[in-house]
Amino acid sequence: MPKLCWRKPVRTRDDVTTMTLCESSEEKASPTKLTAYRKAIDNLDNDRKWQTDTAVGKRIGLYKLSGELGKGNFSQVKTGYHELTKERVAIKILDKTKLTAKAKKMLSREISVMESIHHQNVIRLFEVIETYTKYYLIMEHAAAGELFKRLISEGRMHESEAKNIFSQIVLAVKHLHDRNIVHRDIKAENVFLSSRGVAKLGDFGFSITVSNNEKLETFCGSPPYAAPELFLDERYVGRPVDVWSLGVLLFFMTTATMPFLGDNMAGLRRSILAGHVNSPACMSQLLKSLIDSMLNTSPEHRFDIDQVLKSDWLREASAYQIRFNNNSVYGQWCAYPTAAGAELTDTETNARKALEGLGITEAMLDEHSSRGSRSNVVATYRIVVNRLLQQRRLMGQQHHMQHQNSTMQHPQTASGRKPTKTKSRLCAIT
Ligand SMILES: Nc1ncnc2c1ncn2[C@@H]1O[C@H](COP(=O)(O)OP(=O)(O)OP(=O)(O)O)[C@@H](O)[C@H]1O
């Protein structure tokens, strides 16, 4: 039986892959041997050790759980390893008994938005496992963690590096806005970085699908990133709220300070409603102008996401990202295996070969495809495709990285006040 091997990236005629198929003589000699997938399913059902590990919380489905990555209001996030591919994943664990009605609603939104969004700058959802007491969300793991932690430990970013990271987040938000989804909780704590410096937007608990200029009522997000209209007792349009938060994020990335400060909520509210931004003298005029246009207190006059992308400060970096995305197969990312008989992308063809090696056949992919994140077959497919796409992106990026000035400058906190982690709220923040 062919076995999945992880190897150094190899450029083939059609694709770049780290996964190749190899056959060991031992496997050739025993044609009746269980496939890796079958064996894992068998272990889940019958193996004492697997069952004990599952009972004591060391394993869930095909994932082995290890250290804690962090805790949220209603969740614990742990590192996990996928049994078949050895891929490292982030597993968000939610205790059903502790979920309020609001938290349940947020969770179901988070799952349905993540299930519908497939973009290289958005954290991917691989699988959802539900037990009697818990939900497990198996997600792409961001090895370099939160952008927030990086800014706190290393200080403000040089404008060229900020441009590279920020353009990726803006593209993720454009992807959402184009699909009528508003994130509503954009902040440095919800931007994750991969080990290769790829930025990924995560935490879709507050996200919502809107019709064009539909007005929203629920005030949510993190107060320091909240747009002024959220502090007024009025309904608000969704997309401009995201652009405001992006403006706050950009200011934070390039200064390591927050644009609006207050000793308490009333002070913060006053500062945001006044909308005065004191940019440091070292900030370039183009950046200052972009931040001012994003932090326009009038939502009607605020830049929209396309204007942000086309702004003088960001235009070149976003054009690079867009060109790069179009040239890569990321646009072809499939959340679900393509139906039998349809034309396959190079990546899918390679993924299918690798899956075949694990014992996941075309027929199984067809059968499971409609179950999406509720199927461990689809999850394995997503993990394999994601890995292939990352490798491909990496090859394309290497050339660009040589020309990047990625120096980080030391913290320069204009006000001397170090920002603290902001809690997301689902409440009226007036
Ligand atoms: N995909 C991921 N990769 C790496 N770390 C992650 C990932 N998702 C979450 N984390 C880490 O796990 C921790 C908890 O995340 P979680 O989203 O549950 O809560 P939170 O965003 O901190 O709080 P809240 O409940 O307000 O959303 C965070 O510190 C985050 O850095």
XYZ file of N, CA, C and O and ligand atoms in Angstrom, residues 69-75 77 90 92 123 139-142 146 149 190 192 203 421 424, ligand 1:
119
model
N -2.818 26.405 23.858
C -2.370 27.613 23.159
C -2.922 28.856 23.837
O -2.358 29.942 23.736
N -4.060 28.719 24.461
C -4.646 29.885 25.142
C -6.081 29.600 25.533
O -6.622 28.520 25.271
N -6.670 30.602 26.192
C -8.061 30.458 26.643
C -8.854 31.659 26.193
O -8.352 32.782 26.205
N -10.118 31.443 25.808
C -11.002 32.547 25.477
C -12.094 32.642 26.512
O -12.035 31.972 27.548
N -13.106 33.470 26.257
C -14.213 33.626 27.205
C -14.927 32.300 27.451
O -15.313 31.985 28.563
N -15.136 31.555 26.354
C -15.902 30.316 26.464
C -15.112 29.104 25.997
O -15.661 28.026 25.856
N -13.847 29.302 25.688
C -13.127 28.211 25.025
C -11.717 28.029 25.547
O -11.144 28.922 26.178
N -8.055 26.654 23.753
C -7.481 26.259 22.460
C -6.223 25.443 22.724
O -5.336 25.873 23.465
N -4.826 23.699 15.394
C -5.292 24.352 16.624
C -6.699 23.828 16.890
O -7.538 23.808 15.986
N -10.037 24.259 19.081
C -10.800 25.108 20.002
C -11.854 24.219 20.663
O -12.673 23.608 19.975
N -7.970 32.044 8.629
C -7.720 30.746 9.301
C -8.747 29.732 8.805
O -9.941 30.003 8.790
N -8.832 23.663 13.567
C -8.492 24.766 12.650
C -7.014 24.726 12.254
O -6.191 24.098 12.929
N -6.748 25.487 11.221
C -5.363 25.697 10.800
C -4.588 26.313 11.974
O -5.085 27.224 12.642
N -3.400 25.822 12.204
C -2.582 26.334 13.310
C -1.669 27.455 12.810
O -1.013 27.315 11.786
N -1.690 28.568 13.526
C -0.812 29.688 13.146
C 0.404 29.640 14.062
O 0.327 30.029 15.230
N -0.337 35.280 17.680
C -1.082 36.529 17.434
C -0.159 37.679 17.033
O 0.915 37.840 17.612
N 0.728 39.826 20.141
C 1.864 39.447 20.988
C 3.175 39.888 20.344
O 4.095 40.319 21.018
N -6.786 39.148 16.897
C -7.470 38.214 15.989
C -6.764 38.073 14.640
O -7.315 37.518 13.697
N -3.494 36.389 13.034
C -2.492 35.376 13.367
C -1.415 35.353 12.290
O -1.657 35.746 11.145
N -11.053 34.184 14.372
C -12.102 34.520 15.337
C -13.329 35.177 14.696
O -13.496 36.397 14.735
N -4.201 43.700 26.175
C -5.088 42.859 25.380
C -6.523 43.338 25.552
O -6.951 43.626 26.675
N -13.185 41.172 23.731
C -14.298 41.392 22.823
C -15.577 41.392 23.638
O -15.706 40.659 24.601
N -5.576 29.017 14.857
C -4.832 29.328 15.928
N -3.512 29.138 15.899
C -2.742 29.452 16.987
N -3.247 29.971 18.131
C -4.569 30.164 18.215
C -5.435 29.860 17.128
N -6.710 30.167 17.485
C -6.634 30.639 18.743
N -5.376 30.642 19.185
C -4.910 31.105 20.523
O -5.769 30.566 21.507
C -6.150 31.556 22.454
C -7.646 31.504 22.706
O -8.333 31.844 21.502
P -9.882 32.077 21.443
O -10.229 32.474 20.057
O -10.586 30.923 22.023
O -10.135 33.226 22.477
P -9.836 34.772 22.441
O -9.926 35.293 21.051
O -8.557 35.040 23.170
O -11.024 35.303 23.327
P -12.542 35.491 22.948
O -13.255 34.486 23.766
O -12.770 36.897 23.354
O -12.715 35.271 21.476
C -5.685 32.884 21.940
O -4.666 33.353 22.806
C -5.096 32.618 20.598
O -3.844 33.226 20.460
